[in-house]
Amino acid sequence: MELGNIVADTVLLKAREGGGGNRKGKSKKWRQMLQFPHISQCEELRLSLERDYHSLCERQPIGRPPRQLATNCTQRLEQGPCKELSQELTRVTHGYLSMAPFADYLNSIYFNRFLQWKWLERQPVTKNTFRQYRVLGKGGFGEVCACQVRATGKMYAFKKLEKKRIKKQKGEAMALNEKQILEKVNSRFIVSLAYTCETKEALCLVLTLMNGGDLNFHICHMGRAGFPEAQAVFYVPRSACGLEDLHRERRVYRDLKPGTSRWMTTATSSSPTWDWLCTCPREMIAGQLPFQQRKKKIKREEVERLVKEDPEEYSERFSPQACSLRSQLLCKDPAERLGCRGGSAREVKEHPLLKKLNFRRVGAGMLEPPFKPDPRAISNSHACLEDLGPRHASVMGRFTALGNLIAGWKQT
């Protein structure tokens, strides 16, 4: 068994590094797979595609370097003497580009090439589109393995949701909802859904592959359990930004760990959108959940009572500002909690613990992380599957309707 793991790890590492040679993990037939169709094959797409300026120019991904360049430019404008003019100049520029220049673009060869790329994106996706490698994690509905797109060599996480288990658990609504949310959300702080496909036994989600492992693994394996506060402060605002991006899509994050009492807020049914965020810094810094004692079991009923009634105690590892953030997010009165007073994400970002952070640079991924995991490590995660999956054939059809999804700028 150990030898099998070593072989599987070696094969996966080789795939992640490009597999050697000039193809960088691509199939021998990659040119044929990515061959552009004749423009006449794209006429139906030309008629069905949204052809407004906002959809074609503002919402399309531009790649990470241009995004960082735009962020730097915006910061310089806002810090300079012309900061009052930057928003007006942006509005005027977009207004001009959306008129005659945009009309010229729609009639140009560049728009034809855009249509050809879109045609390639919409080609059917099957399990044979990918090479599958070792299993990274297992859960109640299936398993997650690493995979590689044959045509491009790009690595992803391949999540299989077994139909029999899904049907037994009646998880079709949750699966479809998750898939639809991930289609729409384009956030650096939420994994992207790149493809969906279906096999005889499973529904498959192809997601961003997080090579560094999950936070829980590193929290428990950093020597002394938990992170230094400065390191935790690096991760907490990213969680807040992820929630904010969901809110922009009018999605409410109801509960981080449904049914797990130590993750419960004091009034889960009232305002569970931001309150779960208070548990993250607690576990990151202390290395354990609220109201938890090492090597001591506490009954669920007692934990629920503690969550609702007792104030939480903080160790010397928490600074006064960290305690303040926790206590405001954990306020017993939901109406008084941070993030629930009408200001939403702005209230959280303006807390003294986070106020000094430049959230524009956070959003563009331009801050250097305090800790970088070993990129060659394989077993640094405790991956598990969520309760996802359609039940009926009609739902399964909707689940795999858009087999190839556009990836956001954060992935490029």
PDB file of C-alpha atoms in Angstrom, residues 48-264:
ATOM      1  CA  SER A  48     -27.300  33.774 -29.095  1.00  0.00           C
ATOM      2  CA  LEU A  49     -24.418  35.503 -27.293  1.00  0.00           C
ATOM      3  CA  GLU A  50     -25.045  38.618 -25.200  1.00  0.00           C
ATOM      4  CA  ARG A  51     -23.571  41.417 -27.292  1.00  0.00           C
ATOM      5  CA  ASP A  52     -23.680  44.336 -24.884  1.00  0.00           C
ATOM      6  CA  TYR A  53     -20.556  46.213 -23.764  1.00  0.00           C
ATOM      7  CA  HIS A  54     -20.851  45.173 -20.116  1.00  0.00           C
ATOM      8  CA  SER A  55     -20.998  41.427 -20.874  1.00  0.00           C
ATOM      9  CA  LEU A  56     -18.308  41.320 -23.565  1.00  0.00           C
ATOM     10  CA  CYS A  57     -15.813  43.875 -22.239  1.00  0.00           C
ATOM     11  CA  GLU A  58     -16.276  44.359 -18.500  1.00  0.00           C
ATOM     12  CA  ARG A  59     -17.188  40.861 -17.317  1.00  0.00           C
ATOM     13  CA  GLN A  60     -14.707  38.865 -19.402  1.00  0.00           C
ATOM     14  CA  PRO A  61     -11.542  37.762 -17.528  1.00  0.00           C
ATOM     15  CA  ILE A  62      -8.432  39.724 -18.435  1.00  0.00           C
ATOM     16  CA  GLY A  63      -5.712  37.706 -16.717  1.00  0.00           C
ATOM     17  CA  ARG A  64      -3.947  38.296 -13.434  1.00  0.00           C
ATOM     18  CA  PRO A  65      -1.107  40.653 -14.597  1.00  0.00           C
ATOM     19  CA  PRO A  66      -3.485  43.164 -16.289  1.00  0.00           C
ATOM     20  CA  ARG A  67      -5.730  43.012 -13.229  1.00  0.00           C
ATOM     21  CA  GLN A  68      -2.803  43.865 -10.939  1.00  0.00           C
ATOM     22  CA  LEU A  69      -1.749  46.655 -13.311  1.00  0.00           C
ATOM     23  CA  ALA A  70      -5.272  48.101 -13.181  1.00  0.00           C
ATOM     24  CA  THR A  71      -5.270  47.893  -9.365  1.00  0.00           C
ATOM     25  CA  ASN A  72      -1.946  49.752  -9.135  1.00  0.00           C
ATOM     26  CA  CYS A  73      -3.195  52.410 -11.554  1.00  0.00           C
ATOM     27  CA  THR A  74      -6.378  52.918  -9.518  1.00  0.00           C
ATOM     28  CA  GLN A  75      -4.381  53.282  -6.305  1.00  0.00           C
ATOM     29  CA  ARG A  76      -2.068  55.893  -7.831  1.00  0.00           C
ATOM     30  CA  LEU A  77      -5.046  57.887  -9.091  1.00  0.00           C
ATOM     31  CA  GLU A  78      -6.784  57.803  -5.711  1.00  0.00           C
ATOM     32  CA  GLN A  79      -3.637  58.793  -3.820  1.00  0.00           C
ATOM     33  CA  GLY A  80      -2.670  61.592  -6.210  1.00  0.00           C
ATOM     34  CA  PRO A  81      -4.030  65.122  -6.614  1.00  0.00           C
ATOM     35  CA  CYS A  82      -6.542  63.984  -9.265  1.00  0.00           C
ATOM     36  CA  LYS A  83      -8.307  61.407  -7.070  1.00  0.00           C
ATOM     37  CA  GLU A  84     -11.598  63.331  -7.327  1.00  0.00           C
ATOM     38  CA  LEU A  85     -11.479  62.924 -11.099  1.00  0.00           C
ATOM     39  CA  SER A  86     -10.706  59.183 -11.301  1.00  0.00           C
ATOM     40  CA  GLN A  87     -14.293  57.918 -11.022  1.00  0.00           C
ATOM     41  CA  GLU A  88     -15.585  60.515 -13.467  1.00  0.00           C
ATOM     42  CA  LEU A  89     -12.790  59.738 -15.940  1.00  0.00           C
ATOM     43  CA  THR A  90     -13.562  56.021 -15.683  1.00  0.00           C
ATOM     44  CA  ARG A  91     -17.241  56.657 -16.353  1.00  0.00           C
ATOM     45  CA  VAL A  92     -16.513  58.880 -19.352  1.00  0.00           C
ATOM     46  CA  THR A  93     -13.984  56.401 -20.788  1.00  0.00           C
ATOM     47  CA  HIS A  94     -16.413  53.479 -20.552  1.00  0.00           C
ATOM     48  CA  GLY A  95     -19.130  55.654 -22.056  1.00  0.00           C
ATOM     49  CA  TYR A  96     -16.968  56.472 -25.079  1.00  0.00           C
ATOM     50  CA  LEU A  97     -15.706  52.904 -25.593  1.00  0.00           C
ATOM     51  CA  SER A  98     -19.238  51.489 -25.444  1.00  0.00           C
ATOM     52  CA  MET A  99     -20.340  53.539 -28.467  1.00  0.00           C
ATOM     53  CA  ALA A 100     -18.516  53.641 -31.847  1.00  0.00           C
ATOM     54  CA  PRO A 101     -15.381  51.678 -30.777  1.00  0.00           C
ATOM     55  CA  PHE A 102     -17.539  48.832 -29.475  1.00  0.00           C
ATOM     56  CA  ALA A 103     -19.625  48.789 -32.670  1.00  0.00           C
ATOM     57  CA  ASP A 104     -16.400  48.581 -34.708  1.00  0.00           C
ATOM     58  CA  TYR A 105     -15.197  45.711 -32.528  1.00  0.00           C
ATOM     59  CA  LEU A 106     -18.374  43.694 -33.193  1.00  0.00           C
ATOM     60  CA  ASN A 107     -17.671  43.907 -36.930  1.00  0.00           C
ATOM     61  CA  SER A 108     -13.958  43.126 -36.695  1.00  0.00           C
ATOM     62  CA  ILE A 109     -11.853  39.976 -37.069  1.00  0.00           C
ATOM     63  CA  TYR A 110     -11.089  40.205 -33.349  1.00  0.00           C
ATOM     64  CA  PHE A 111     -14.714  39.527 -32.453  1.00  0.00           C
ATOM     65  CA  ASN A 112     -14.702  36.590 -34.889  1.00  0.00           C
ATOM     66  CA  ARG A 113     -11.712  35.132 -33.046  1.00  0.00           C
ATOM     67  CA  PHE A 114     -13.544  35.704 -29.751  1.00  0.00           C
ATOM     68  CA  LEU A 115     -16.485  33.692 -31.121  1.00  0.00           C
ATOM     69  CA  GLN A 116     -14.145  30.863 -32.124  1.00  0.00           C
ATOM     70  CA  TRP A 117     -12.766  30.699 -28.580  1.00  0.00           C
ATOM     71  CA  LYS A 118     -16.312  30.659 -27.216  1.00  0.00           C
ATOM     72  CA  TRP A 119     -17.192  27.822 -29.597  1.00  0.00           C
ATOM     73  CA  LEU A 120     -14.271  25.792 -28.228  1.00  0.00           C
ATOM     74  CA  GLU A 121     -15.390  26.532 -24.662  1.00  0.00           C
ATOM     75  CA  ARG A 122     -18.834  25.095 -25.371  1.00  0.00           C
ATOM     76  CA  GLN A 123     -17.710  21.742 -26.712  1.00  0.00           C
ATOM     77  CA  PRO A 124     -19.017  18.684 -24.797  1.00  0.00           C
ATOM     78  CA  VAL A 125     -16.963  17.625 -21.794  1.00  0.00           C
ATOM     79  CA  THR A 126     -16.631  13.988 -20.688  1.00  0.00           C
ATOM     80  CA  LYS A 127     -14.394  12.115 -18.286  1.00  0.00           C
ATOM     81  CA  ASN A 128     -12.078  11.461 -21.258  1.00  0.00           C
ATOM     82  CA  THR A 129     -11.376  15.192 -21.427  1.00  0.00           C
ATOM     83  CA  PHE A 130      -9.148  14.659 -18.379  1.00  0.00           C
ATOM     84  CA  ARG A 131      -6.390  12.431 -17.097  1.00  0.00           C
ATOM     85  CA  GLN A 132      -7.177  11.403 -13.550  1.00  0.00           C
ATOM     86  CA  TYR A 133      -4.535  10.925 -10.866  1.00  0.00           C
ATOM     87  CA  ARG A 134      -4.430   9.927  -7.217  1.00  0.00           C
ATOM     88  CA  VAL A 135      -7.291  10.441  -4.768  1.00  0.00           C
ATOM     89  CA  LEU A 136      -6.831  13.554  -2.620  1.00  0.00           C
ATOM     90  CA  GLY A 137      -9.765  13.013  -0.291  1.00  0.00           C
ATOM     91  CA  LYS A 138     -12.940  11.049   0.347  1.00  0.00           C
ATOM     92  CA  GLY A 139     -16.320  11.946   1.752  1.00  0.00           C
ATOM     93  CA  GLY A 140     -19.839  10.733   2.217  1.00  0.00           C
ATOM     94  CA  PHE A 141     -20.793  11.242  -1.434  1.00  0.00           C
ATOM     95  CA  GLY A 142     -17.673  10.157  -3.279  1.00  0.00           C
ATOM     96  CA  GLU A 143     -14.077  11.251  -3.671  1.00  0.00           C
ATOM     97  CA  VAL A 144     -11.854  14.028  -4.951  1.00  0.00           C
ATOM     98  CA  CYS A 145      -8.875  13.302  -7.166  1.00  0.00           C
ATOM     99  CA  ALA A 146      -6.396  15.414  -9.096  1.00  0.00           C
ATOM    100  CA  CYS A 147      -6.911  15.660 -12.840  1.00  0.00           C
ATOM    101  CA  GLN A 148      -5.298  17.257 -15.876  1.00  0.00           C
ATOM    102  CA  VAL A 149      -6.976  18.616 -18.999  1.00  0.00           C
ATOM    103  CA  ARG A 150      -5.539  16.719 -21.957  1.00  0.00           C
ATOM    104  CA  ALA A 151      -5.769  19.671 -24.346  1.00  0.00           C
ATOM    105  CA  THR A 152      -4.091  22.297 -22.144  1.00  0.00           C
ATOM    106  CA  GLY A 153      -2.178  20.423 -19.428  1.00  0.00           C
ATOM    107  CA  LYS A 154      -3.870  22.492 -16.690  1.00  0.00           C
ATOM    108  CA  MET A 155      -4.421  20.775 -13.332  1.00  0.00           C
ATOM    109  CA  TYR A 156      -7.758  20.730 -11.480  1.00  0.00           C
ATOM    110  CA  ALA A 157      -9.532  18.924  -8.655  1.00  0.00           C
ATOM    111  CA  PHE A 158     -12.023  16.335  -9.955  1.00  0.00           C
ATOM    112  CA  LYS A 159     -14.901  15.892  -7.500  1.00  0.00           C
ATOM    113  CA  LYS A 160     -17.078  12.818  -8.092  1.00  0.00           C
ATOM    114  CA  LEU A 161     -20.547  12.708  -6.572  1.00  0.00           C
ATOM    115  CA  GLU A 162     -21.868   9.157  -6.702  1.00  0.00           C
ATOM    116  CA  LYS A 163     -25.456   9.073  -7.959  1.00  0.00           C
ATOM    117  CA  LYS A 164     -26.584   6.252  -5.679  1.00  0.00           C
ATOM    118  CA  ARG A 165     -25.474   8.085  -2.558  1.00  0.00           C
ATOM    119  CA  ILE A 166     -26.940  11.364  -3.808  1.00  0.00           C
ATOM    120  CA  LYS A 167     -30.291   9.735  -4.490  1.00  0.00           C
ATOM    121  CA  LYS A 168     -30.343   8.155  -1.050  1.00  0.00           C
ATOM    122  CA  GLN A 169     -29.582  11.478   0.667  1.00  0.00           C
ATOM    123  CA  LYS A 170     -31.916  13.529  -1.585  1.00  0.00           C
ATOM    124  CA  GLY A 171     -29.260  16.157  -2.236  1.00  0.00           C
ATOM    125  CA  GLU A 172     -30.309  17.290  -5.710  1.00  0.00           C
ATOM    126  CA  ALA A 173     -31.412  20.812  -4.754  1.00  0.00           C
ATOM    127  CA  MET A 174     -28.220  21.522  -2.855  1.00  0.00           C
ATOM    128  CA  ALA A 175     -26.073  20.257  -5.726  1.00  0.00           C
ATOM    129  CA  LEU A 176     -27.786  22.329  -8.365  1.00  0.00           C
ATOM    130  CA  ASN A 177     -27.675  25.423  -6.162  1.00  0.00           C
ATOM    131  CA  GLU A 178     -23.947  24.986  -5.543  1.00  0.00           C
ATOM    132  CA  LYS A 179     -23.233  24.518  -9.226  1.00  0.00           C
ATOM    133  CA  GLN A 180     -25.244  27.598 -10.195  1.00  0.00           C
ATOM    134  CA  ILE A 181     -23.523  29.756  -7.576  1.00  0.00           C
ATOM    135  CA  LEU A 182     -20.035  28.691  -8.634  1.00  0.00           C
ATOM    136  CA  GLU A 183     -20.931  29.447 -12.268  1.00  0.00           C
ATOM    137  CA  LYS A 184     -21.719  33.054 -11.424  1.00  0.00           C
ATOM    138  CA  VAL A 185     -19.226  33.943  -8.701  1.00  0.00           C
ATOM    139  CA  ASN A 186     -15.845  35.189  -9.884  1.00  0.00           C
ATOM    140  CA  SER A 187     -13.824  35.616  -6.708  1.00  0.00           C
ATOM    141  CA  ARG A 188     -10.196  35.060  -5.823  1.00  0.00           C
ATOM    142  CA  PHE A 189     -11.381  33.704  -2.485  1.00  0.00           C
ATOM    143  CA  ILE A 190     -13.850  31.082  -3.728  1.00  0.00           C
ATOM    144  CA  VAL A 191     -12.792  28.068  -5.790  1.00  0.00           C
ATOM    145  CA  SER A 192     -13.847  28.297  -9.424  1.00  0.00           C
ATOM    146  CA  LEU A 193     -15.978  25.755 -11.234  1.00  0.00           C
ATOM    147  CA  ALA A 194     -14.231  25.161 -14.563  1.00  0.00           C
ATOM    148  CA  TYR A 195     -16.128  22.137 -15.962  1.00  0.00           C
ATOM    149  CA  THR A 196     -19.028  19.847 -15.183  1.00  0.00           C
ATOM    150  CA  CYS A 197     -19.544  16.402 -16.654  1.00  0.00           C
ATOM    151  CA  GLU A 198     -21.419  13.178 -15.997  1.00  0.00           C
ATOM    152  CA  THR A 199     -20.453   9.520 -15.998  1.00  0.00           C
ATOM    153  CA  LYS A 200     -22.634   6.459 -15.590  1.00  0.00           C
ATOM    154  CA  GLU A 201     -21.973   6.344 -11.849  1.00  0.00           C
ATOM    155  CA  ALA A 202     -21.303   9.958 -10.844  1.00  0.00           C
ATOM    156  CA  LEU A 203     -21.806  13.655 -11.384  1.00  0.00           C
ATOM    157  CA  CYS A 204     -18.501  15.490 -11.583  1.00  0.00           C
ATOM    158  CA  LEU A 205     -17.396  18.988 -10.633  1.00  0.00           C
ATOM    159  CA  VAL A 206     -13.994  20.110 -11.901  1.00  0.00           C
ATOM    160  CA  LEU A 207     -12.715  22.792  -9.544  1.00  0.00           C
ATOM    161  CA  THR A 208      -9.637  24.849  -8.819  1.00  0.00           C
ATOM    162  CA  LEU A 209      -6.858  22.627  -7.468  1.00  0.00           C
ATOM    163  CA  MET A 210      -5.471  24.039  -4.213  1.00  0.00           C
ATOM    164  CA  ASN A 211      -1.987  22.553  -4.066  1.00  0.00           C
ATOM    165  CA  GLY A 212      -1.084  24.077  -0.712  1.00  0.00           C
ATOM    166  CA  GLY A 213      -3.510  21.936   1.285  1.00  0.00           C
ATOM    167  CA  ASP A 214      -6.254  23.130   3.623  1.00  0.00           C
ATOM    168  CA  LEU A 215      -5.904  25.451   6.614  1.00  0.00           C
ATOM    169  CA  ASN A 216      -7.033  22.814   9.092  1.00  0.00           C
ATOM    170  CA  PHE A 217      -4.061  20.620   8.206  1.00  0.00           C
ATOM    171  CA  HIS A 218      -1.573  23.453   8.690  1.00  0.00           C
ATOM    172  CA  ILE A 219      -3.248  24.682  11.896  1.00  0.00           C
ATOM    173  CA  CYS A 220      -2.732  21.220  13.399  1.00  0.00           C
ATOM    174  CA  HIS A 221       0.788  20.660  12.027  1.00  0.00           C
ATOM    175  CA  MET A 222       2.617  23.914  12.739  1.00  0.00           C
ATOM    176  CA  GLY A 223       4.351  22.605  15.886  1.00  0.00           C
ATOM    177  CA  ARG A 224       2.226  24.329  18.509  1.00  0.00           C
ATOM    178  CA  ALA A 225      -1.381  24.155  17.335  1.00  0.00           C
ATOM    179  CA  GLY A 226      -2.603  27.390  15.817  1.00  0.00           C
ATOM    180  CA  PHE A 227      -1.083  30.295  13.895  1.00  0.00           C
ATOM    181  CA  PRO A 228       0.541  33.462  15.234  1.00  0.00           C
ATOM    182  CA  GLU A 229      -2.015  36.271  15.243  1.00  0.00           C
ATOM    183  CA  ALA A 230      -0.273  38.127  12.393  1.00  0.00           C
ATOM    184  CA  GLN A 231      -0.658  35.041  10.201  1.00  0.00           C
ATOM    185  CA  ALA A 232      -4.318  34.597  11.145  1.00  0.00           C
ATOM    186  CA  VAL A 233      -4.965  38.247  10.251  1.00  0.00           C
ATOM    187  CA  PHE A 234      -3.684  37.451   6.751  1.00  0.00           C
ATOM    188  CA  TYR A 235      -6.425  34.820   6.230  1.00  0.00           C
ATOM    189  CA  VAL A 236      -9.436  36.383   8.017  1.00  0.00           C
ATOM    190  CA  PRO A 237      -9.910  39.346   5.617  1.00  0.00           C
ATOM    191  CA  ARG A 238      -9.794  36.931   2.692  1.00  0.00           C
ATOM    192  CA  SER A 239     -12.690  35.015   4.202  1.00  0.00           C
ATOM    193  CA  ALA A 240     -14.538  38.315   4.608  1.00  0.00           C
ATOM    194  CA  CYS A 241     -13.862  39.203   0.952  1.00  0.00           C
ATOM    195  CA  GLY A 242     -15.200  35.809  -0.133  1.00  0.00           C
ATOM    196  CA  LEU A 243     -18.435  36.455   1.760  1.00  0.00           C
ATOM    197  CA  GLU A 244     -18.673  39.932   0.258  1.00  0.00           C
ATOM    198  CA  ASP A 245     -18.337  38.495  -3.251  1.00  0.00           C
ATOM    199  CA  LEU A 246     -21.188  36.080  -2.506  1.00  0.00           C
ATOM    200  CA  HIS A 247     -23.316  38.974  -1.260  1.00  0.00           C
ATOM    201  CA  ARG A 248     -22.763  40.824  -4.539  1.00  0.00           C
ATOM    202  CA  GLU A 249     -24.444  37.874  -6.245  1.00  0.00           C
ATOM    203  CA  ARG A 250     -27.283  38.146  -3.703  1.00  0.00           C
ATOM    204  CA  ARG A 251     -26.281  34.896  -2.022  1.00  0.00           C
ATOM    205  CA  VAL A 252     -26.317  34.461   1.751  1.00  0.00           C
ATOM    206  CA  TYR A 253     -23.849  32.047   3.301  1.00  0.00           C
ATOM    207  CA  ARG A 254     -26.132  30.357   5.798  1.00  0.00           C
ATOM    208  CA  ASP A 255     -23.799  28.153   7.842  1.00  0.00           C
ATOM    209  CA  LEU A 256     -20.199  27.020   7.633  1.00  0.00           C
ATOM    210  CA  LYS A 257     -20.703  23.594   9.203  1.00  0.00           C
ATOM    211  CA  PRO A 258     -24.406  22.661   9.396  1.00  0.00           C
ATOM    212  CA  GLY A 259     -25.188  20.595  12.461  1.00  0.00           C
ATOM    213  CA  THR A 260     -21.824  21.100  14.167  1.00  0.00           C
ATOM    214  CA  SER A 261     -22.639  22.769  17.453  1.00  0.00           C
ATOM    215  CA  ARG A 262     -19.321  24.495  18.075  1.00  0.00           C
ATOM    216  CA  TRP A 263     -19.655  26.290  14.759  1.00  0.00           C
ATOM    217  CA  MET A 264     -23.161  27.476  15.628  1.00  0.00           C
TER     218      MET A 264
END
